[in-house]
CSV table of C-alpha atoms in Angstrom, one decimal:
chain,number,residue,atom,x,y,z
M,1,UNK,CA,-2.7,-13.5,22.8
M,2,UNK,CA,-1.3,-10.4,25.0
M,3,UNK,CA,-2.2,-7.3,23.3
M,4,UNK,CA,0.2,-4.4,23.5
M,5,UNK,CA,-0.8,-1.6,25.7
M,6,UNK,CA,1.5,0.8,25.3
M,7,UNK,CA,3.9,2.2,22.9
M,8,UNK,CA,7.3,2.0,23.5
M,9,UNK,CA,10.0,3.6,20.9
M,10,UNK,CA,12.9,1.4,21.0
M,11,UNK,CA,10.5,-2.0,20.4
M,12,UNK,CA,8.6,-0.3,17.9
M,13,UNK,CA,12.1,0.1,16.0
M,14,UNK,CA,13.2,-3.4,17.0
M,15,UNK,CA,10.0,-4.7,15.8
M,16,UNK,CA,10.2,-2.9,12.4
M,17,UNK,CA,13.8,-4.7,11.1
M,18,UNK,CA,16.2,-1.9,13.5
M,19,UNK,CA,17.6,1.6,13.3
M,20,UNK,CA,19.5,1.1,10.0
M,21,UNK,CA,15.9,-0.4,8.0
M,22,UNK,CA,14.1,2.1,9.6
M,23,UNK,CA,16.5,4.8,8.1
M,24,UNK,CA,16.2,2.7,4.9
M,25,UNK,CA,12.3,2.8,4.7
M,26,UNK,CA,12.6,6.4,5.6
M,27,UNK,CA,14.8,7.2,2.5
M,28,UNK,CA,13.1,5.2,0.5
M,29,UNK,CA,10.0,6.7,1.1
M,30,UNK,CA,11.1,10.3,1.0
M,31,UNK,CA,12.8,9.5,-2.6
M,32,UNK,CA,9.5,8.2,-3.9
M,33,UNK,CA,7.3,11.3,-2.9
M,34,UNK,CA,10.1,13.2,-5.1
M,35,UNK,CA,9.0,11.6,-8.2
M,36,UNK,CA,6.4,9.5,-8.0
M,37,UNK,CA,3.4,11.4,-7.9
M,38,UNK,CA,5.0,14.0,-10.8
M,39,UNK,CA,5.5,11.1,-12.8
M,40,UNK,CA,2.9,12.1,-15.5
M,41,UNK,CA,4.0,15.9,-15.3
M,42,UNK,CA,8.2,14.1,-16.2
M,43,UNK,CA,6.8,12.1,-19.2
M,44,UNK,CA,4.4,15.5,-20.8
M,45,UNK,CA,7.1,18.3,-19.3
M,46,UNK,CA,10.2,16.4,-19.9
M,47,UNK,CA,9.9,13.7,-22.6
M,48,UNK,CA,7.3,15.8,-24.6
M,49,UNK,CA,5.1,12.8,-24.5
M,50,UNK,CA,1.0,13.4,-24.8
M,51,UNK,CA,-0.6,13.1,-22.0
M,52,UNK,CA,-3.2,10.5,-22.6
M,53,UNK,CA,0.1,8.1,-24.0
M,54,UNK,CA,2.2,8.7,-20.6
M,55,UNK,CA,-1.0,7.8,-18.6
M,56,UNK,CA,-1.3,4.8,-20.3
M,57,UNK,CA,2.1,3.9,-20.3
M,58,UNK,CA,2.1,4.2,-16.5
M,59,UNK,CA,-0.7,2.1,-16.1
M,60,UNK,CA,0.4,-0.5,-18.1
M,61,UNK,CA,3.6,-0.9,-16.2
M,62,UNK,CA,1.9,-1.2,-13.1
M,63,UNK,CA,-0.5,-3.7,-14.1
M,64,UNK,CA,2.5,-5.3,-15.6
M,65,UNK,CA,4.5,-5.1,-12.4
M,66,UNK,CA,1.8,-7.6,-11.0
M,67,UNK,CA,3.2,-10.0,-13.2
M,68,UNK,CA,6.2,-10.4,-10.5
M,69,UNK,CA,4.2,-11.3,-7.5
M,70,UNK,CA,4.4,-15.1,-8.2
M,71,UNK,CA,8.4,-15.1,-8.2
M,72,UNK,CA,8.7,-12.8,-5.5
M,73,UNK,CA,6.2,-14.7,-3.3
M,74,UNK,CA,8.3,-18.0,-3.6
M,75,UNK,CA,11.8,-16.2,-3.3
M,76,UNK,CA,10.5,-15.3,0.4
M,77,UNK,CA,9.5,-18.7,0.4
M,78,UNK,CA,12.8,-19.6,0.1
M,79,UNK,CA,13.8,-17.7,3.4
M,80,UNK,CA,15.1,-14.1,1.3
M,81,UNK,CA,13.7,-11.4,3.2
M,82,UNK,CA,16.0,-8.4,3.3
M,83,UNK,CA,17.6,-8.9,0.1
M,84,UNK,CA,14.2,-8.7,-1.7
M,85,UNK,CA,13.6,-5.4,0.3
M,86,UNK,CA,16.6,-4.2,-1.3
M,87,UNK,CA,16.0,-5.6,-4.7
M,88,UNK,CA,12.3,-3.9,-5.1
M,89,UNK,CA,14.4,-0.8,-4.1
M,90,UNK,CA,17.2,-1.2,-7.1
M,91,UNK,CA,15.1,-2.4,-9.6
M,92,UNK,CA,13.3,1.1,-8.9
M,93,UNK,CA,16.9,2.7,-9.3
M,94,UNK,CA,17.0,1.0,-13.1
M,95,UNK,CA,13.7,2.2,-13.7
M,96,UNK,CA,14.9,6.0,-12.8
M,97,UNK,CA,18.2,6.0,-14.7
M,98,UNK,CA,15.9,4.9,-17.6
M,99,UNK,CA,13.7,8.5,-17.0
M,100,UNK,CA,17.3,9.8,-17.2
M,101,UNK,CA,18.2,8.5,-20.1
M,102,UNK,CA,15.4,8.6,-22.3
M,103,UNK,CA,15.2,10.8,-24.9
M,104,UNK,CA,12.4,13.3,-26.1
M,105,UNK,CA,9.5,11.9,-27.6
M,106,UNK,CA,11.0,8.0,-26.7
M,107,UNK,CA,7.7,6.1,-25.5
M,108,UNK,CA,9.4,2.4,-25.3
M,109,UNK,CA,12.0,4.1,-22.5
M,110,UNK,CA,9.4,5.6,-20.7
M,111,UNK,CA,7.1,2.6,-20.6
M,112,UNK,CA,9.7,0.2,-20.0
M,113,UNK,CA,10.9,2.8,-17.2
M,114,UNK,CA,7.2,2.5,-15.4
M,115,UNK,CA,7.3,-0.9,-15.8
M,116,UNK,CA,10.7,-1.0,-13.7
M,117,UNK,CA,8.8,1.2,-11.3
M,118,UNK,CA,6.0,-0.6,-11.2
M,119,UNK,CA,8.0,-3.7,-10.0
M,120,UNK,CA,9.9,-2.4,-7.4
M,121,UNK,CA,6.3,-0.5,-6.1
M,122,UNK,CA,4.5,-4.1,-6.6
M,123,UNK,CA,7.4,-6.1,-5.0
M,124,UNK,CA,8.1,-3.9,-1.9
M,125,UNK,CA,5.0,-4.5,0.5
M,126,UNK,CA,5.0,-8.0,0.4
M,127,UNK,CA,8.6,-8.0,1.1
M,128,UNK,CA,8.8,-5.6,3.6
M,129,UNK,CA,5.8,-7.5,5.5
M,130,UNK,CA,7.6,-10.8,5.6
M,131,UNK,CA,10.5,-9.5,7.3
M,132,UNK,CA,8.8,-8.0,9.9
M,133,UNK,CA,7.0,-11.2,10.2
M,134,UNK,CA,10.3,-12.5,10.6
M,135,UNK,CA,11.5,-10.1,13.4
M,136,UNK,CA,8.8,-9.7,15.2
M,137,UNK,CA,5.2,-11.7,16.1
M,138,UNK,CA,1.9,-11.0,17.6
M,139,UNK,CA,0.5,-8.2,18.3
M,140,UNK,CA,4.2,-6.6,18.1
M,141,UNK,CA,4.2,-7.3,14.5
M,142,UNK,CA,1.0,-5.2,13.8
M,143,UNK,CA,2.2,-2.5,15.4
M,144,UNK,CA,5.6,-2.7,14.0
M,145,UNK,CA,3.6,-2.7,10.4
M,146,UNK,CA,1.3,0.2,11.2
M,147,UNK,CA,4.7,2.3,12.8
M,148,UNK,CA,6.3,1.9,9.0
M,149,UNK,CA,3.6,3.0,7.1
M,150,UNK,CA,2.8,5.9,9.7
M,151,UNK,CA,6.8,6.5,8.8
M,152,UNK,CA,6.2,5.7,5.0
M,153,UNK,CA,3.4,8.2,4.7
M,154,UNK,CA,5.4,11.2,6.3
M,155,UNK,CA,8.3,10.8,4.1
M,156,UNK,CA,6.4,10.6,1.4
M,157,UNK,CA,4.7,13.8,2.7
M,158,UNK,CA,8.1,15.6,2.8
M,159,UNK,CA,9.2,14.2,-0.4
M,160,UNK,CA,6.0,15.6,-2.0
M,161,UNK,CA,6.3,18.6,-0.8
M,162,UNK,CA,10.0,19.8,-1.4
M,163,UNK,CA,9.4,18.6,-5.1
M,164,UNK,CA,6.5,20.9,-5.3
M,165,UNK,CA,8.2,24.0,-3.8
M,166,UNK,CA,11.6,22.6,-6.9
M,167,UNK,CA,8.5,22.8,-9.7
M,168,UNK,CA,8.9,26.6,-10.7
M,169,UNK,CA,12.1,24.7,-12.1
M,170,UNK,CA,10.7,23.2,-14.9
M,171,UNK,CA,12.6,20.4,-17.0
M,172,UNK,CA,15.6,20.8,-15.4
M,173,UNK,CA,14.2,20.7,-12.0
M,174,UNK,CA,12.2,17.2,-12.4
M,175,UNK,CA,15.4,15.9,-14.2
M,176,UNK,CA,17.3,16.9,-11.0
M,177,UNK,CA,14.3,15.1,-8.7
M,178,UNK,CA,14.9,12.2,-10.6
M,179,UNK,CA,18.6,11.7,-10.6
M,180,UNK,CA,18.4,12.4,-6.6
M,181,UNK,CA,15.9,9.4,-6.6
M,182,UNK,CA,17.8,7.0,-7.8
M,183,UNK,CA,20.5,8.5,-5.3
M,184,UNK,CA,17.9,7.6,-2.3
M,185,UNK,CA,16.8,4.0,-3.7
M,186,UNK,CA,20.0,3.3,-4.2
M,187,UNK,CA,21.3,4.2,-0.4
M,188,UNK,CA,17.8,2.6,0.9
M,189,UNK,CA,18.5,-0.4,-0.9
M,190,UNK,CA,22.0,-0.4,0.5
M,191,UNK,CA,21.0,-0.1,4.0
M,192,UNK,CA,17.9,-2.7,4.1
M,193,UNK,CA,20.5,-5.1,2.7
M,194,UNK,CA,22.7,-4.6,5.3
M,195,UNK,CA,20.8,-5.7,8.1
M,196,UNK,CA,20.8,-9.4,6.2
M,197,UNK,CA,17.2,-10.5,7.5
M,198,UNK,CA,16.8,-14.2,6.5
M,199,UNK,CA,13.9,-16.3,8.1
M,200,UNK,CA,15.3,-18.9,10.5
M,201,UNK,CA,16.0,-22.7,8.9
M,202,UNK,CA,13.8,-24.0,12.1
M,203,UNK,CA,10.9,-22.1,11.0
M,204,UNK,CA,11.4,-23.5,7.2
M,205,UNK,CA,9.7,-26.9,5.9
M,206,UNK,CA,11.4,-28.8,3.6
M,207,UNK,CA,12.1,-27.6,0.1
M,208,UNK,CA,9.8,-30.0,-1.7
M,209,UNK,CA,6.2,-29.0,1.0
M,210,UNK,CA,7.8,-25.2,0.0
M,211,UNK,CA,7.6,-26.0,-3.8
M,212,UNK,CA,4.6,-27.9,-4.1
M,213,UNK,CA,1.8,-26.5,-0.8
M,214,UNK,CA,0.1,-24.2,-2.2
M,215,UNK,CA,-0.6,-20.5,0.1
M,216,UNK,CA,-3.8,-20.9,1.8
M,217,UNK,CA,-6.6,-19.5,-0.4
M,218,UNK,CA,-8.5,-17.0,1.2
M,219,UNK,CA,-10.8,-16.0,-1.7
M,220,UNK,CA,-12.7,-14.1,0.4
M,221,UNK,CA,-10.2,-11.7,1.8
M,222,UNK,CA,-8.8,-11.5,-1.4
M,223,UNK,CA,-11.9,-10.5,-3.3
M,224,UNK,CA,-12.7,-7.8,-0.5
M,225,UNK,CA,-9.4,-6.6,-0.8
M,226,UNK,CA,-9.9,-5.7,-4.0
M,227,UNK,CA,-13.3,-3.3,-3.2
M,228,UNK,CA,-11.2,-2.0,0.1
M,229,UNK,CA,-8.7,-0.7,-1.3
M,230,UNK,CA,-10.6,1.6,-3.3
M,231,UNK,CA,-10.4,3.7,-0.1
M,232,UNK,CA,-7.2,4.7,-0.9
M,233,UNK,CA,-7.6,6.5,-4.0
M,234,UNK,CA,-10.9,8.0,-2.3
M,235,UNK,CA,-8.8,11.2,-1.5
M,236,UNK,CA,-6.9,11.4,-4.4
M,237,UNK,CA,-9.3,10.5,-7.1
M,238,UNK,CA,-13.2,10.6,-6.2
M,239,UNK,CA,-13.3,14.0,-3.9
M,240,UNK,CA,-11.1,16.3,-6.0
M,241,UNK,CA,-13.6,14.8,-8.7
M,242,UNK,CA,-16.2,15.4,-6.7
M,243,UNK,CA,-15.5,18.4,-5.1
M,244,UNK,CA,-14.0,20.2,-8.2
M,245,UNK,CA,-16.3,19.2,-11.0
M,246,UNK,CA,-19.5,18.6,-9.5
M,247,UNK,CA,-19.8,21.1,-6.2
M,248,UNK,CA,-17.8,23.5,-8.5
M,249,UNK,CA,-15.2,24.5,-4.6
M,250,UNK,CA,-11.8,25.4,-5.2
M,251,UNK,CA,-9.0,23.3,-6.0
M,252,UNK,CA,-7.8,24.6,-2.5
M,253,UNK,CA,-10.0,21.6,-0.8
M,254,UNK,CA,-8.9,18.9,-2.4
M,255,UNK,CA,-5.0,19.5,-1.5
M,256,UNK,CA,-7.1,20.0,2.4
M,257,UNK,CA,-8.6,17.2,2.4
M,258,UNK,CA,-5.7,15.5,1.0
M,259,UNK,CA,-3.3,16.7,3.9
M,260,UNK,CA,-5.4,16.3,6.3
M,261,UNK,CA,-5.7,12.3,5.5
M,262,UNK,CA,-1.8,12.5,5.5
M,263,UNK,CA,-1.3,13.8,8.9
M,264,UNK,CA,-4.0,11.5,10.5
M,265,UNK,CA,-2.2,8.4,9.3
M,266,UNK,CA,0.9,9.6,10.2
M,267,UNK,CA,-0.4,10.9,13.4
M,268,UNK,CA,-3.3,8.0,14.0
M,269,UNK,CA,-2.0,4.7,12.4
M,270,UNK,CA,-0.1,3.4,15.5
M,271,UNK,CA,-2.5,4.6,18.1
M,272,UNK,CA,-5.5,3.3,16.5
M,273,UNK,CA,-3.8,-0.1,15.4
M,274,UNK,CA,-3.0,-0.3,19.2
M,275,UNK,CA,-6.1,-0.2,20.0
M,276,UNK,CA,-7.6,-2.3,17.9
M,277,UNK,CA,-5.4,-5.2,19.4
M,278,UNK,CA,-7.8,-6.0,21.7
M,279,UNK,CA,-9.9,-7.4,19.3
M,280,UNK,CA,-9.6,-10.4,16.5
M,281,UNK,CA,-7.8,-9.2,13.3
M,282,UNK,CA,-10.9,-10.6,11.2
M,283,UNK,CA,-13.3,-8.2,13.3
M,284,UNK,CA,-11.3,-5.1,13.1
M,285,UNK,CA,-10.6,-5.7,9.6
M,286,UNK,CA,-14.6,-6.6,9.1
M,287,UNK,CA,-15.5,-3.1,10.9
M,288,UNK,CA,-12.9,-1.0,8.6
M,289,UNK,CA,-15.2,-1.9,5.9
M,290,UNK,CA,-18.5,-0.5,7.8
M,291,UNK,CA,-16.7,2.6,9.2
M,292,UNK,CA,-15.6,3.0,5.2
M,293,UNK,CA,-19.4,2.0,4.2
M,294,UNK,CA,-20.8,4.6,6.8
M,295,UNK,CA,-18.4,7.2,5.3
M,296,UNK,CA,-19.5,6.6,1.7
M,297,UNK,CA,-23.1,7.1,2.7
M,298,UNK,CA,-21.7,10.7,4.6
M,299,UNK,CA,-20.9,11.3,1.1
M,300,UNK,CA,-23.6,10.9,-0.6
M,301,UNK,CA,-25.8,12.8,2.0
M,302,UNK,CA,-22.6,15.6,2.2
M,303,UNK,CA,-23.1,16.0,-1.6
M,304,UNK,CA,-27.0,16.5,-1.5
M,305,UNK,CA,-26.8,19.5,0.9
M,306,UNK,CA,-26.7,23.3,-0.7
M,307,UNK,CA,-23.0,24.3,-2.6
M,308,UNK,CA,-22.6,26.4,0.2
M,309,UNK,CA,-22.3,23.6,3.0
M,310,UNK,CA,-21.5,20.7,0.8
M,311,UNK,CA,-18.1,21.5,0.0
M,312,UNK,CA,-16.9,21.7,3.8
M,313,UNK,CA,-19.6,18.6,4.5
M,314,UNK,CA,-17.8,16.5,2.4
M,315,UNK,CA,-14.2,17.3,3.7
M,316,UNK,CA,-15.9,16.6,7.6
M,317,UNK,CA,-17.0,13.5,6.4
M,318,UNK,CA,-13.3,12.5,4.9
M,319,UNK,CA,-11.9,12.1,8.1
M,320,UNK,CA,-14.4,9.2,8.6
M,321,UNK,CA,-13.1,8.2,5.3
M,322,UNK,CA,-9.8,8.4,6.7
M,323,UNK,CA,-10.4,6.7,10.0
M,324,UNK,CA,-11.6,3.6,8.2
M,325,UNK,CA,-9.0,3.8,5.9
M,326,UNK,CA,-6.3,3.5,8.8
M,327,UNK,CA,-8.4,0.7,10.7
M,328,UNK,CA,-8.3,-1.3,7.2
M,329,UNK,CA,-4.4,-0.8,6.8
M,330,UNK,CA,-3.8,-1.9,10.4
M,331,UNK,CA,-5.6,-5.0,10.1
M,332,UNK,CA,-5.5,-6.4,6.5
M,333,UNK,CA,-1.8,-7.1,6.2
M,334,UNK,CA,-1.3,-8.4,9.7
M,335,UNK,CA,-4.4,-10.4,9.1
M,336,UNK,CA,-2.6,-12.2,6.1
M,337,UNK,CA,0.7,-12.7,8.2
M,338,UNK,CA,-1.2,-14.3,10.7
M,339,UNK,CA,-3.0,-16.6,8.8
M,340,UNK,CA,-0.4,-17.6,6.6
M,341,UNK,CA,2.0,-21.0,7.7
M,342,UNK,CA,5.2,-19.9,7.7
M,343,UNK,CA,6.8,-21.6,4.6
M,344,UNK,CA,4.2,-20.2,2.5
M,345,UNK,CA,4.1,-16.7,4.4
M,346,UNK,CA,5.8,-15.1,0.9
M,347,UNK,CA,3.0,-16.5,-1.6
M,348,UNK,CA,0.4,-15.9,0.7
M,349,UNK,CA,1.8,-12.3,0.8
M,350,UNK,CA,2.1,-12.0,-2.9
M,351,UNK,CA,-1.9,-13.2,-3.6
M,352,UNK,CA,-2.7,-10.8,-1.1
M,353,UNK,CA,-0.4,-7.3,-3.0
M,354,UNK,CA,-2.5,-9.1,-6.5
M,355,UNK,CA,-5.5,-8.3,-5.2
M,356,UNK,CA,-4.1,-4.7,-3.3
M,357,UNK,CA,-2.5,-4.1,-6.8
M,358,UNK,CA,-5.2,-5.0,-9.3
M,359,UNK,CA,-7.5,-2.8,-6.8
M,360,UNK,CA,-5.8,0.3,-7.2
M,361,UNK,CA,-5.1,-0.6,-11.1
M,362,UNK,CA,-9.2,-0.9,-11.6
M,363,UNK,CA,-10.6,1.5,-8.7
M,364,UNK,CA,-9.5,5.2,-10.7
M,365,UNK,CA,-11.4,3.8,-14.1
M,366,UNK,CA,-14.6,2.3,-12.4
M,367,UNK,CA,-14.7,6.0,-9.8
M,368,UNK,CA,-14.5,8.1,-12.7
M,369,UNK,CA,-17.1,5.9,-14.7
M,370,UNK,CA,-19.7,6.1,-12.2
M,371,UNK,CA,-19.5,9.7,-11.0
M,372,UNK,CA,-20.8,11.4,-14.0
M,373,UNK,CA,-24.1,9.2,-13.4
M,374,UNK,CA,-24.4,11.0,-9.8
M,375,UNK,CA,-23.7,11.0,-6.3
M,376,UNK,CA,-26.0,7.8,-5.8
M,377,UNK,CA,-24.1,6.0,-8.4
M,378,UNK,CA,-20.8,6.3,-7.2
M,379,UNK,CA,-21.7,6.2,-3.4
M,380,UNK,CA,-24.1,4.0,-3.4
M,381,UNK,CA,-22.5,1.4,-5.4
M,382,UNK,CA,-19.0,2.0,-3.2
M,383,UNK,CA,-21.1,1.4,0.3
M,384,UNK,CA,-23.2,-1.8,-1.1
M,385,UNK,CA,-20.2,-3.1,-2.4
M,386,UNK,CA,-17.6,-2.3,0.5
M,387,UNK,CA,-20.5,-3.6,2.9
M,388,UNK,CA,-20.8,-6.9,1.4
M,389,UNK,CA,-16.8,-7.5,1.3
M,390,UNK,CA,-17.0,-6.4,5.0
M,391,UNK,CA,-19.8,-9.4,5.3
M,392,UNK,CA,-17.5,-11.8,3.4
M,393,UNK,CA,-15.0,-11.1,5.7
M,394,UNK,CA,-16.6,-11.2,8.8
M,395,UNK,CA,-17.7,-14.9,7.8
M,396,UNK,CA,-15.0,-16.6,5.9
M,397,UNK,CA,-13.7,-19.2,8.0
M,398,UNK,CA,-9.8,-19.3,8.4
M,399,UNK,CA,-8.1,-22.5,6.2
M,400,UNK,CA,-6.9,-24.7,9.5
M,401,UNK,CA,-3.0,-25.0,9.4
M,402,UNK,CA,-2.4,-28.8,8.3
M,403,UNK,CA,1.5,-28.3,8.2
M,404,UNK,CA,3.9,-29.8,10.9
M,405,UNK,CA,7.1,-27.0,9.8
M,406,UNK,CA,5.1,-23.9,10.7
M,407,UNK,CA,4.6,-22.6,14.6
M,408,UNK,CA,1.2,-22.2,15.9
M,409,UNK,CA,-0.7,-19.8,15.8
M,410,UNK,CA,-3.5,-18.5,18.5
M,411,UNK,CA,-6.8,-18.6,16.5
M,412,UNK,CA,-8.5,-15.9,19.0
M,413,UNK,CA,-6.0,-13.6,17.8
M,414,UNK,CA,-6.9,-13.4,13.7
């Protein structure tokens, strides 16, 4: 399979669904750095909640948002592919105007509001990567998937930003966030609707081989999936823990660190994805997991240095962290669409957000469980773990394509 060499604009946007979803994903992603990560701060600021219950309610609607996967994974079974892009974004504009609407000290609101939220977060990657399966293939596809979440990350860097610099506003202010949130799902939604994405009859089996063929299995991906993606709250959850409470450094590095991981994947997703192609989706995806093991390790020998060099060690060592991080993301998704036969694409893409989901559900509980036991706990258990998925990985055998309805697929390519 031809490997792209270069990185041409105009394709990249062709690839990734065309201008107007581009603007869409854009939008979308710039409303949800407005709110989402001050989320907590709207239920104890705004709603007067406790901070333990809002935590809890957030985490319950994002387990619960899981629940959807199933339906969502046969619906793009069915051939919807931009009209689910837009639903995940509306359903997050119901789950808003519930914030708005919810009264002081109202739990049941601001649960059933994170569970609306949780949905449209849950429902929104599979969709978005079946229709760029749809629009695009190969190598062309991964790059198209890497170029939106390079795009996805720096609006949700802007997003993020503005709301902090609208904080000294207090209530009002995150009320006023909020409202213009629901303002931005609601245009994204309108746009990635527009562009009326539907996968092509020819490419469809019959309705009964759609209802009854099961997604291939992939138990092996799936369960690594889980232990990868714990990479992703690496930054956000195990170094400020790490850095804050146990080196005792300013609360100055983690927000460093945590920019800096930003701006590589905004500035490194693409490139590195690129050149990856050159090599099987299964291998790069297999190496993420050792760059990410080797990183863990620089953690664990970062954190036994003296407080004086530790703290910067362990911020060095992040952009390893980082690196693997944007390796996995370029290869994991676009390892699934590959895989996948055609008419079961959407289940197979719905297993695979599960595993992504309950990952990130699990991974904040079992980081902050084992790093009050020590660097070695947390470390060493994240390496031996994140090395055998890598192993699992690298030697699961893919499930051969038995269906006549689905196009071929270059097996040196996975």
């Amino acid at each position: 399979m031809a490997t792209i060499t270069g990185i041409q604009p105009r394709v990249l946007v062709r690839a990734s669904g065309g201008p107007r979803y581009v603007v869409a994903l854009a939008v979308d992603a710039l409303g949800t750095g407005l709110l989402r990560p001050f989320l907590l701060l709207y239920g104890v600021t705004v709603l007067r909640l406790s901070a333990p219950v809002t935590g809890t309610a957030m985490t319950v609607g994002i387990v619960a948002g899981l629940v959807c996967m199933p339906a969502v994974g046969r619906w793009l079974d069915r051939g919807a592919r931009s009209t689910v892009v837009a639903a995940s974004m509306l359903v997050r504009v119901l789950g808003v105007a519930l914030l708005l609407a919810a009264p002081e000290g109202h739990i049941w609101l601001f649960a059933t509001a994170s569970l609306f939220l949780g949905i449209g977060n849950q429902a929104w990657p599979a969709a978005h990567a079946a229709l760029v399966a749809t629009v695009a293939h190969g190598r062309e596809r991964d790059t198209a998937l890497a170029g939106a979440r390079a795009l996805r990350n720096a609006a949700l860097g802007v997003g993020a930003l503005f709301a902090t610099a609208c904080m000294a506003g207090g209530a009002t202010a995150l009320r006023a966030l909020a409202a213009v949130t629901a303002l931005a799902y609601l245009a994204a939604a309108a746009l990635a609707w527009s562009v009326h994405v539907h996968a092509h009859p020819a490419e469809a089996a019959p309705a009964k081989d759609r209802d009854d063929e099961p997604a291939p299995r992939m138990l092996a991906l799936l369960a690594a999936n889980v232990i990868y993606v714990f990479c992703l709250n690496v930054p956000e959850i195990a170094l400020p823990l790490v850095l804050v409470t146990q080196l005792h450094a300013s609360p100055v590095w983690p927000a460093v660190v945590f920019v800096s991981n930003t701006a590589l994947v905004v500035t490194l997703q693409v490139p590195v994805t690129v050149l990856m192609s050159r090599f099987s989706r299964r291998t790069v995806l297999a190496l993420s997991g050792v760059v990410l093991a080797a990183s863990y390790l620089g953690f664990l020998a970062a954190t036994s240095l003296g407080h004086g060099w530790a703290t910067a060690a362990v911020a060095a060592v992040s952009v390893v962290c980082t690196i693997g991080e944007i390796i996995y993301a370029g290869s994991a998704t676009a390892l699934v669409t590959a895989i996948a036969p055609t008419h079961v694409l959407g289940r197979a893409l719905a297993r695979f957000q599960l595993s992504t989901g309950f990952g990130l559900a699990v991974s904040p509980a079992v980081i902050t469980t084992l790093a009050p036991h020590g660097p070695a706990a947390l470390w060493g258990s994240l390496t031996a773990a994140t090395l055998l998925s890598a192993s699992a990985v690298a030697t699961e055998k893919d499930q051969a394509t038995r269906f006549s309805g689905c196009r071929p697929r270059a097996r040196a390519g996975l």
